[in-house]
Short mmCIF file of C-alpha atoms and ligand atoms in Angstrom, two decimals:
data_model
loop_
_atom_site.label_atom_id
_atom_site.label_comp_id
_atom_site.label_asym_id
_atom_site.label_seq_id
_atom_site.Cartn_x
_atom_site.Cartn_y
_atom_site.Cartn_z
CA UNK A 1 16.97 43.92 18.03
CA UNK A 2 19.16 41.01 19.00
CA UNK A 3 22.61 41.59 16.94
CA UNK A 4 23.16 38.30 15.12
CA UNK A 5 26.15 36.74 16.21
CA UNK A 6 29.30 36.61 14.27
CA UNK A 7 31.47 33.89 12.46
CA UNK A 8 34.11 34.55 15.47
CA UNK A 9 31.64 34.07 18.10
CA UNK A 10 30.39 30.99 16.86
CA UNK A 11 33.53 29.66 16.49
CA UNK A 12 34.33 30.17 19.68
CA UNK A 13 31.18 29.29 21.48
CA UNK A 14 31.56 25.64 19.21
CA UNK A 15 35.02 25.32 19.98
CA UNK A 16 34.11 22.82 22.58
CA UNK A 17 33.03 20.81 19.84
CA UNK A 18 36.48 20.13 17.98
CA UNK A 19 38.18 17.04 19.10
CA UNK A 20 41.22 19.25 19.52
CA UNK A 21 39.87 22.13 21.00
CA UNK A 22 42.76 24.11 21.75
CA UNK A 23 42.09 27.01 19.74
CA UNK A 24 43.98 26.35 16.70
CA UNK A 25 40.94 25.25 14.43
CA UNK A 26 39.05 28.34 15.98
CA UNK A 27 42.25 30.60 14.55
CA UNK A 28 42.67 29.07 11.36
CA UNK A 29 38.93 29.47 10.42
CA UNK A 30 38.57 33.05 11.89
CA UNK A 31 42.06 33.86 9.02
CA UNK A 32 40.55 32.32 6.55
CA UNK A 33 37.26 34.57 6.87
CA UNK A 34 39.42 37.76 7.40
CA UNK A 35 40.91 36.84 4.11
CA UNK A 36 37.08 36.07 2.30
CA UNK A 37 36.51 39.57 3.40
CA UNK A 38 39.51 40.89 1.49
CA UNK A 39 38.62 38.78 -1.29
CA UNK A 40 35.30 39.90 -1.31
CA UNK A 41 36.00 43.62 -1.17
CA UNK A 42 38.16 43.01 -4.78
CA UNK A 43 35.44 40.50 -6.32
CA UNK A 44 32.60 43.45 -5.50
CA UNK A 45 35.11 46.39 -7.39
CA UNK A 46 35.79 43.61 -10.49
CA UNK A 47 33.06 45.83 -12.36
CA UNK A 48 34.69 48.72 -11.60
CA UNK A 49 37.80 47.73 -12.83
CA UNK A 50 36.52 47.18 -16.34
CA UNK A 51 34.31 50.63 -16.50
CA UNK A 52 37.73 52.23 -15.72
CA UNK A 53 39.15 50.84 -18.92
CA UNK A 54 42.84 49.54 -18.58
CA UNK A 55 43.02 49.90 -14.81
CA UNK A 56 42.53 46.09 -15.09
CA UNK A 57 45.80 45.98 -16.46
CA UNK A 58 48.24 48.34 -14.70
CA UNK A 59 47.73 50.46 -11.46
CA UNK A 60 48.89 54.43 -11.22
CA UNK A 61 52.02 53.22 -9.92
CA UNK A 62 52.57 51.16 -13.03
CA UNK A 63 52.48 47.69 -11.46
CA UNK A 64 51.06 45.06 -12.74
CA UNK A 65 47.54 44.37 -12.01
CA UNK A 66 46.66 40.85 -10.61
CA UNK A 67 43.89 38.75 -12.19
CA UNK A 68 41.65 38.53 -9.06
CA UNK A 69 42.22 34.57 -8.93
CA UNK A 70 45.72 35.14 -8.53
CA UNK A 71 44.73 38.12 -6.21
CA UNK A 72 42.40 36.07 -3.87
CA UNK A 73 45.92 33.34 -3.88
CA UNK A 74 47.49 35.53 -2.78
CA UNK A 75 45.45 36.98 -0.33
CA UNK A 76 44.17 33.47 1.21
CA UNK A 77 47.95 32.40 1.00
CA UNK A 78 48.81 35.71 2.79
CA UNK A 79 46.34 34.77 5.84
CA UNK A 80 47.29 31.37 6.15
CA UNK A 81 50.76 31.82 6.62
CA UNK A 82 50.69 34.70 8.50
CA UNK A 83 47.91 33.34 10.84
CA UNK A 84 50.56 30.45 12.24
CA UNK A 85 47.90 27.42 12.39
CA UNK A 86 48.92 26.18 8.75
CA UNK A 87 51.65 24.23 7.83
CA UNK A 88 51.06 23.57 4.22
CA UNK A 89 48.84 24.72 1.72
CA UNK A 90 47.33 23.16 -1.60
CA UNK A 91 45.97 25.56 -3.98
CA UNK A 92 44.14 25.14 -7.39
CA UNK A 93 46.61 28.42 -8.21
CA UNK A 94 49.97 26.42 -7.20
CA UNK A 95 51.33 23.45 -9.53
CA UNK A 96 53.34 21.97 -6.19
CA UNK A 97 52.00 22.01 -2.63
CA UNK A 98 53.14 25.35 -0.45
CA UNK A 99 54.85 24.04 2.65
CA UNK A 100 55.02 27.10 5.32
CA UNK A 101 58.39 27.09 6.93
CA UNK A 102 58.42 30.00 9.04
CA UNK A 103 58.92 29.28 12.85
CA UNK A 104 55.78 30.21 14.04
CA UNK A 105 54.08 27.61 11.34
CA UNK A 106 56.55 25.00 10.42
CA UNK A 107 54.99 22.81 13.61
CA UNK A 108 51.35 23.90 12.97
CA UNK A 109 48.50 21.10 13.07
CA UNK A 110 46.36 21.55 10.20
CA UNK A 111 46.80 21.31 6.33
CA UNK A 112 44.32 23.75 4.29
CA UNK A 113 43.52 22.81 0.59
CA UNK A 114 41.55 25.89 -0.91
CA UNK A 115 40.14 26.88 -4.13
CA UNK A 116 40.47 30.57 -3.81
CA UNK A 117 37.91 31.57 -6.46
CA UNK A 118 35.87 28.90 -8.14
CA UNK A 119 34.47 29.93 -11.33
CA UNK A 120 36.48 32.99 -11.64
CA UNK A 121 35.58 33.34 -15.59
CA UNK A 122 32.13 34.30 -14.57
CA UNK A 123 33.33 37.53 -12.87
CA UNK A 124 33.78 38.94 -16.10
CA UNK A 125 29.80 38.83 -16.44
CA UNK A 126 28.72 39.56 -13.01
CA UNK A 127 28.07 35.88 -12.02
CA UNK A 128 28.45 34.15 -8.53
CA UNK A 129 31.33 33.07 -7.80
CA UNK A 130 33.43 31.06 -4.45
CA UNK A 131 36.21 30.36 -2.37
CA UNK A 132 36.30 26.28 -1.76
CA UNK A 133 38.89 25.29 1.60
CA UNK A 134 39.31 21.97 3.15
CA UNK A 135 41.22 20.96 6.55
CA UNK A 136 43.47 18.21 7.37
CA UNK A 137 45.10 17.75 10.30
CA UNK A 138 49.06 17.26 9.20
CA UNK A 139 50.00 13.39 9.76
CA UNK A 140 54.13 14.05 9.19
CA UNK A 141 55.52 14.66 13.02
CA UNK A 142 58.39 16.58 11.94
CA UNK A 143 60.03 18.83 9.86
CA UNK A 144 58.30 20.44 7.00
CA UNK A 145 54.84 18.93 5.82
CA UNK A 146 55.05 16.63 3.04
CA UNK A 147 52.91 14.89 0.47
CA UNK A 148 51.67 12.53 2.60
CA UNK A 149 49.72 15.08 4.74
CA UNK A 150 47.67 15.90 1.81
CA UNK A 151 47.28 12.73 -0.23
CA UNK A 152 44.43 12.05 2.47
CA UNK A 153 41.09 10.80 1.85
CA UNK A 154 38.09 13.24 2.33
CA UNK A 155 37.08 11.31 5.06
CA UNK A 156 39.98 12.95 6.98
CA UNK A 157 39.04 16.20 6.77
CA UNK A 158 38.38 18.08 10.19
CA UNK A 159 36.82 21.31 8.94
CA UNK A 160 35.62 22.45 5.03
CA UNK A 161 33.47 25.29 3.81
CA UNK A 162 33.33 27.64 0.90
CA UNK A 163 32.49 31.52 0.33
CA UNK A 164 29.99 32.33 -2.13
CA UNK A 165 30.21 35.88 -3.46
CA UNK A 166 26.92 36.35 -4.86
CA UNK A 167 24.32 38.73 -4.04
CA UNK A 168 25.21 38.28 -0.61
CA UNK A 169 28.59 37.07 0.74
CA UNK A 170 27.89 34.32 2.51
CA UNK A 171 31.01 31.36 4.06
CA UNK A 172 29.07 28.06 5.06
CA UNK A 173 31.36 25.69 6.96
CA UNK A 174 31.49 22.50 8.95
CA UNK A 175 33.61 20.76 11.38
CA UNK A 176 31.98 17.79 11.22
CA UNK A 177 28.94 18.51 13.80
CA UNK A 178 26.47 20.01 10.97
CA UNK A 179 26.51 23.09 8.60
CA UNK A 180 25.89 26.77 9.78
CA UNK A 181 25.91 29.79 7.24
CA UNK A 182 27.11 32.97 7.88
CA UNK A 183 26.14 35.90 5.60
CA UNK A 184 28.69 39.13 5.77
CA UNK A 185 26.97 42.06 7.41
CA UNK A 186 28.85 45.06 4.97
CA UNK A 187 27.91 47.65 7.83
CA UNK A 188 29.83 46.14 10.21
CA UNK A 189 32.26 43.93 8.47
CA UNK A 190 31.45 41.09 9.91
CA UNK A 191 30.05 37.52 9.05
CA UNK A 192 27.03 36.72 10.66
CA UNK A 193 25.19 33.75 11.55
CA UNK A 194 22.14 33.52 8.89
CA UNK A 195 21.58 30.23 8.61
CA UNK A 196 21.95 27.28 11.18
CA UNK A 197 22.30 23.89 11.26
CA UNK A 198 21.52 24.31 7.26
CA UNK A 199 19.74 20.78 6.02
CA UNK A 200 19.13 19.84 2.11
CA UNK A 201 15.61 18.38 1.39
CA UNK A 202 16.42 14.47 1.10
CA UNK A 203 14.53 15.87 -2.52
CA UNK A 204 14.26 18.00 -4.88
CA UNK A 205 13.27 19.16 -8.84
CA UNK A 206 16.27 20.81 -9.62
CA UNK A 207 19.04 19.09 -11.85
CA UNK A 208 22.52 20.71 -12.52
CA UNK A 209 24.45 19.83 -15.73
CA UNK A 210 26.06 21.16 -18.41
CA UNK A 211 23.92 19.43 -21.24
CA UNK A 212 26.46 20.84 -23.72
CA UNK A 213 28.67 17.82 -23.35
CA UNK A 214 25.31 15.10 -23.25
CA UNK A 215 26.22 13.30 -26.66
CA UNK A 216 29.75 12.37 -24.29
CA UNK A 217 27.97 11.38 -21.17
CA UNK A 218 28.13 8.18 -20.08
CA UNK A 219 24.93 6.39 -20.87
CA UNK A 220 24.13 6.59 -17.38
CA UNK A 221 23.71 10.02 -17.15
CA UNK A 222 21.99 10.30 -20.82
CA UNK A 223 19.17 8.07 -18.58
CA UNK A 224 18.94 10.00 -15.36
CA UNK A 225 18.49 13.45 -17.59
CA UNK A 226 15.66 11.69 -19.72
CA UNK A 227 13.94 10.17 -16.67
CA UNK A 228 14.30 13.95 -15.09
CA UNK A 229 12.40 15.54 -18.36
CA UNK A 230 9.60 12.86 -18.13
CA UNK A 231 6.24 14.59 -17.93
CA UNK A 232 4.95 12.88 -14.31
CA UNK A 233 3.34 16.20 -12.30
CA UNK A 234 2.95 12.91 -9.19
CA UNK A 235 6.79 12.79 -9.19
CA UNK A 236 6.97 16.50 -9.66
CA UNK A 237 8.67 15.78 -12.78
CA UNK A 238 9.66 17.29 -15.34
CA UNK A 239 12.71 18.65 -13.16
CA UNK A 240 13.79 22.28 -13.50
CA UNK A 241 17.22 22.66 -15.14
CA UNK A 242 19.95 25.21 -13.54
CA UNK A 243 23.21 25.36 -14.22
CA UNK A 244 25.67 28.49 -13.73
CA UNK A 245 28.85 27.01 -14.25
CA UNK A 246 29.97 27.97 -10.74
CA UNK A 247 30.52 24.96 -8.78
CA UNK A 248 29.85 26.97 -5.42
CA UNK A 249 26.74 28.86 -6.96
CA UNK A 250 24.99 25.90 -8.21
CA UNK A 251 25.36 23.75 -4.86
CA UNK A 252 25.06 26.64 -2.63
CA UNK A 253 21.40 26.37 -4.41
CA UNK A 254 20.58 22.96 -4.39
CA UNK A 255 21.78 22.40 -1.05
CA UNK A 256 19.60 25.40 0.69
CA UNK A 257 16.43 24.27 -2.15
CA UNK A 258 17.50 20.67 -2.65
CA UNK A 259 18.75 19.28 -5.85
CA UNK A 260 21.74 17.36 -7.43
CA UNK A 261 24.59 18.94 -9.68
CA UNK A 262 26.59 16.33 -11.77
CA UNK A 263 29.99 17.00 -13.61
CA UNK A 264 29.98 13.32 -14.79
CA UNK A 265 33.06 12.31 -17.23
CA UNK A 266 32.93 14.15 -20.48
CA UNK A 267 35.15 13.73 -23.83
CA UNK A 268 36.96 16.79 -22.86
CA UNK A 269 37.30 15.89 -19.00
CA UNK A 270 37.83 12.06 -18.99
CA UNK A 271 38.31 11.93 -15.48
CA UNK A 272 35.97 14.47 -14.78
CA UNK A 273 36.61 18.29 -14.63
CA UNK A 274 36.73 19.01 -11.04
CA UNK A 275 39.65 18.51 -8.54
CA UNK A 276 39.00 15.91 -5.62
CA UNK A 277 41.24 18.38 -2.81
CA UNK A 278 40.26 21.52 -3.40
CA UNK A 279 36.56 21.04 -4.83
CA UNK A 280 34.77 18.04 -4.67
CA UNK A 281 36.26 16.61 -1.21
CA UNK A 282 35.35 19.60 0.45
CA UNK A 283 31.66 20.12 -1.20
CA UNK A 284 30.71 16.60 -0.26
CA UNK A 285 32.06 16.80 3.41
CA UNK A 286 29.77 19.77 3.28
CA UNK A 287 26.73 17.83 1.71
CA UNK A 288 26.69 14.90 3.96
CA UNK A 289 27.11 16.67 7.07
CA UNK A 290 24.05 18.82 5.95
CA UNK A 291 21.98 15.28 4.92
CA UNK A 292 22.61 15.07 1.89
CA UNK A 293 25.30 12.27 -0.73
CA UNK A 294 28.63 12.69 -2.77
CA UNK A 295 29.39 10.11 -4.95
CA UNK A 296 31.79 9.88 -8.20
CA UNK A 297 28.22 7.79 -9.36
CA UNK A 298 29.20 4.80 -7.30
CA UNK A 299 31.67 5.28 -4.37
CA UNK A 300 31.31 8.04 -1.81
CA UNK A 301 33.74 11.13 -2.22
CA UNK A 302 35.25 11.07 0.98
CA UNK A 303 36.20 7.35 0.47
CA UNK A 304 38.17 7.48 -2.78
CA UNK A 305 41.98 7.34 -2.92
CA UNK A 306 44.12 10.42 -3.20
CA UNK A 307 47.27 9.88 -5.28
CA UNK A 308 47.75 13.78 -6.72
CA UNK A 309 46.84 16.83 -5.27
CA UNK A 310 44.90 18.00 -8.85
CA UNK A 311 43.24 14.85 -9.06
CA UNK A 312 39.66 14.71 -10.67
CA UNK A 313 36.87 12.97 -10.46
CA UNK A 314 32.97 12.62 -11.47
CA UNK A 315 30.76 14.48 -9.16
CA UNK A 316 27.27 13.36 -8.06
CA UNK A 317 26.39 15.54 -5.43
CA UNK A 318 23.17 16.77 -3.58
CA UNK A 319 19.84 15.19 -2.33
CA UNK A 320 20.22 12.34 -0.84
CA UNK A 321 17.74 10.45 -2.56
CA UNK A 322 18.42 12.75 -6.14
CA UNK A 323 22.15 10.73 -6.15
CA UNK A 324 20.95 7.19 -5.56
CA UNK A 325 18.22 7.87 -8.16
CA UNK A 326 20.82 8.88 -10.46
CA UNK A 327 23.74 6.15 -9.12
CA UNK A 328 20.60 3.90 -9.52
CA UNK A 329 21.00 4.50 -13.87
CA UNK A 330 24.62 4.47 -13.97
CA UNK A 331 24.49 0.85 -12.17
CA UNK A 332 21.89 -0.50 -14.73
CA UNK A 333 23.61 0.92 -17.51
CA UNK A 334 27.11 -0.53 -16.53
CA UNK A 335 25.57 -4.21 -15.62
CA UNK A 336 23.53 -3.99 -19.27
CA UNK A 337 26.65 -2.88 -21.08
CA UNK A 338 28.36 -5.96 -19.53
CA UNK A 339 25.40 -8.42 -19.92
P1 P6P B 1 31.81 23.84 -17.57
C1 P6P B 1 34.35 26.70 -13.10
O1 P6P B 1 35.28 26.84 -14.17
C2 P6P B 1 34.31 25.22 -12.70
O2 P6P B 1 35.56 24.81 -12.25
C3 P6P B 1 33.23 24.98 -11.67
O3 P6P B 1 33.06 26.05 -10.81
C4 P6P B 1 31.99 24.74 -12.52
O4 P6P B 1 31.03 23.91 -11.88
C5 P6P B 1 32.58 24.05 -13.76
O5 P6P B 1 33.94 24.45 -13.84
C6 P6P B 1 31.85 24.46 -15.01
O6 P6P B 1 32.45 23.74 -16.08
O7 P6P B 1 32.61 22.83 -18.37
O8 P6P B 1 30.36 23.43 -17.45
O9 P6P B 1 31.97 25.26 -18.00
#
């Protein structure tokens, strides 16, 4: 049997690929999937943890247990500036951006904005959940990185994947020359290449939304979910609803069986719920480069301004044709509102 071939021997093998293929890219995605692996090996024991009582709390040595969001900070933190490719860091853990200092990163190319686990309240009940990361190449030419490297549009973004810890562990990434999936190989400890050049159908009959907040939706959104529950077996309608309430679970899906998740604006989340660096910037790089569209329900992810690093915005994200459909409503419902 052929032995698949790993995350670090694709990396290299594409490195020819990256516009600035002098290895740096190829060492800053081979820490960050050293530190997935880390992460991983705490998100599989969470279970544990609780069957062993307050062990979640305290360890033998009487130190305080981390919450293992915290822990997988600190773990993808560890990596990055250790691995000397990173110059600043943006994390959804970390009110202010991290800039790395050290001598051996403070002139380092690349930016990484990460997520470090998505969806972290679902461990708690055994659920899927993800590590989100996004690369920018720094745009400051000296001293330590500043704002300015980060504020960047989506469109910027040289490399973004995520990790999903499910019933596999699997890190899907992109550099901007399609989407290949690795799924980790336990007996060895390696990630290994599962699925290449992943596409989403242009398609699909899955819709993802939290219907709890539908009496806030925008009206737009109230008319996409009707016209998916419409009994029409030639449209393959009505649509089936999924929704796990992890970001990276509930794309991972719909991108591998087509689909469309939408966090549109809700009472509680008037800007939308999810952050534009570390979540929906990276997803949508993700879902283009793999066929698919990522819009806020009218302009494309990657275009939109970035003026805070915990920015959020409404998510449309998925099959291609899925968005439009559903950017189609939103359209009609803003011109009628206005007419
Ligand atoms: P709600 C998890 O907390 C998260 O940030 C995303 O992973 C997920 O898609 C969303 O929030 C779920 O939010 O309001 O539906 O529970």
């Amino acid at each position: 049997m052929v032995q698949a071939k790993t995350l670090g021997q694709f990396i290299i093998e594409k490195q020819a690929d990256f516009k600035y293929a002098k290895g740096e890219l190829s060492r800053l995605l081979r820490d960050i999937g050293i530190a997935a692996k880390i992460v991983n090996r705490e998100v599989n024991k969470a279970g544990l943890m609780d069957i062993l009582g307050n062990a979640a709390q305290t360890n033998i040595q009487g130190e305080r247990q981390q919450k293992l969001d915290v822990y997988a900070n600190e773990q993808f933190l560890a990596a990055l500036t250790s691995g000397g490719e990173c110059c600043m860091v943006v994390s959804e853990e970390n009110e202010e951006f991290i800039p790395i200092t050290s001598a051996v990163s403070k002139n380092a190319k690349y930016i990484v904005a990460i997520d470090p686990l998505d969806g972290s309240s679902n461990i708690d009940v055994n659920v899927a959940v993800g590590t989100i990361f996004s690369i920018y190449r720094r745009v400051s030419v000296n001293g330590a990185a500043n704002l300015a490297d980060v504020l960047q549009a989506g469109n910027a973004q040289v490399a973004a994947g995520y990790v999903i810890y499910g019933s596999s562990t699997m890190l899907v990434y992109t550099t901007g020359k399609g989407v290949n999936g690795f799924t980790l190989d336990p007996s060895i400890g390696e990630f290994c290449l599962s699925h290449p050049d992943m596409r989403t159908p242009e398609s699909g009959v899955i819709y993802s939304i939290n219907e709890g907040n539908y009496i806030n939706f925008p009206d737009g959104v109230k008319k996409y979910i009707k016209y998916c529950q419409v009994d029409d077996g030639q449209s393959q309608r009505p649509y089936t609803s999924r929704y796990i309430g992890s970001m990276v679970a509930d794309i991972h899906r719909n991108l591998i069986k087509g689909g469309i998740f939408i966090y549109p604006k809700t009472a509680t989340s008037p800007q939308g719920k999810l952050r534009m660096v570390y979540e929906c910037n990276p997803m949508a790089f993700i879902l283009e480069q793999a066929g698919g569209r990522a819009t806020d329900g009218a302009t494309r992810i990657l275009d939109l301004a970035i003026t805070d690093i915990h920015q959020r915005s409404p998510i449309f994200i998925g099959s291609k044709k899925m968005v439009e459909k559903a950017e189609q409503f939103m359209i009609d419902t803003a011109v009628s509102s206005v007419c």
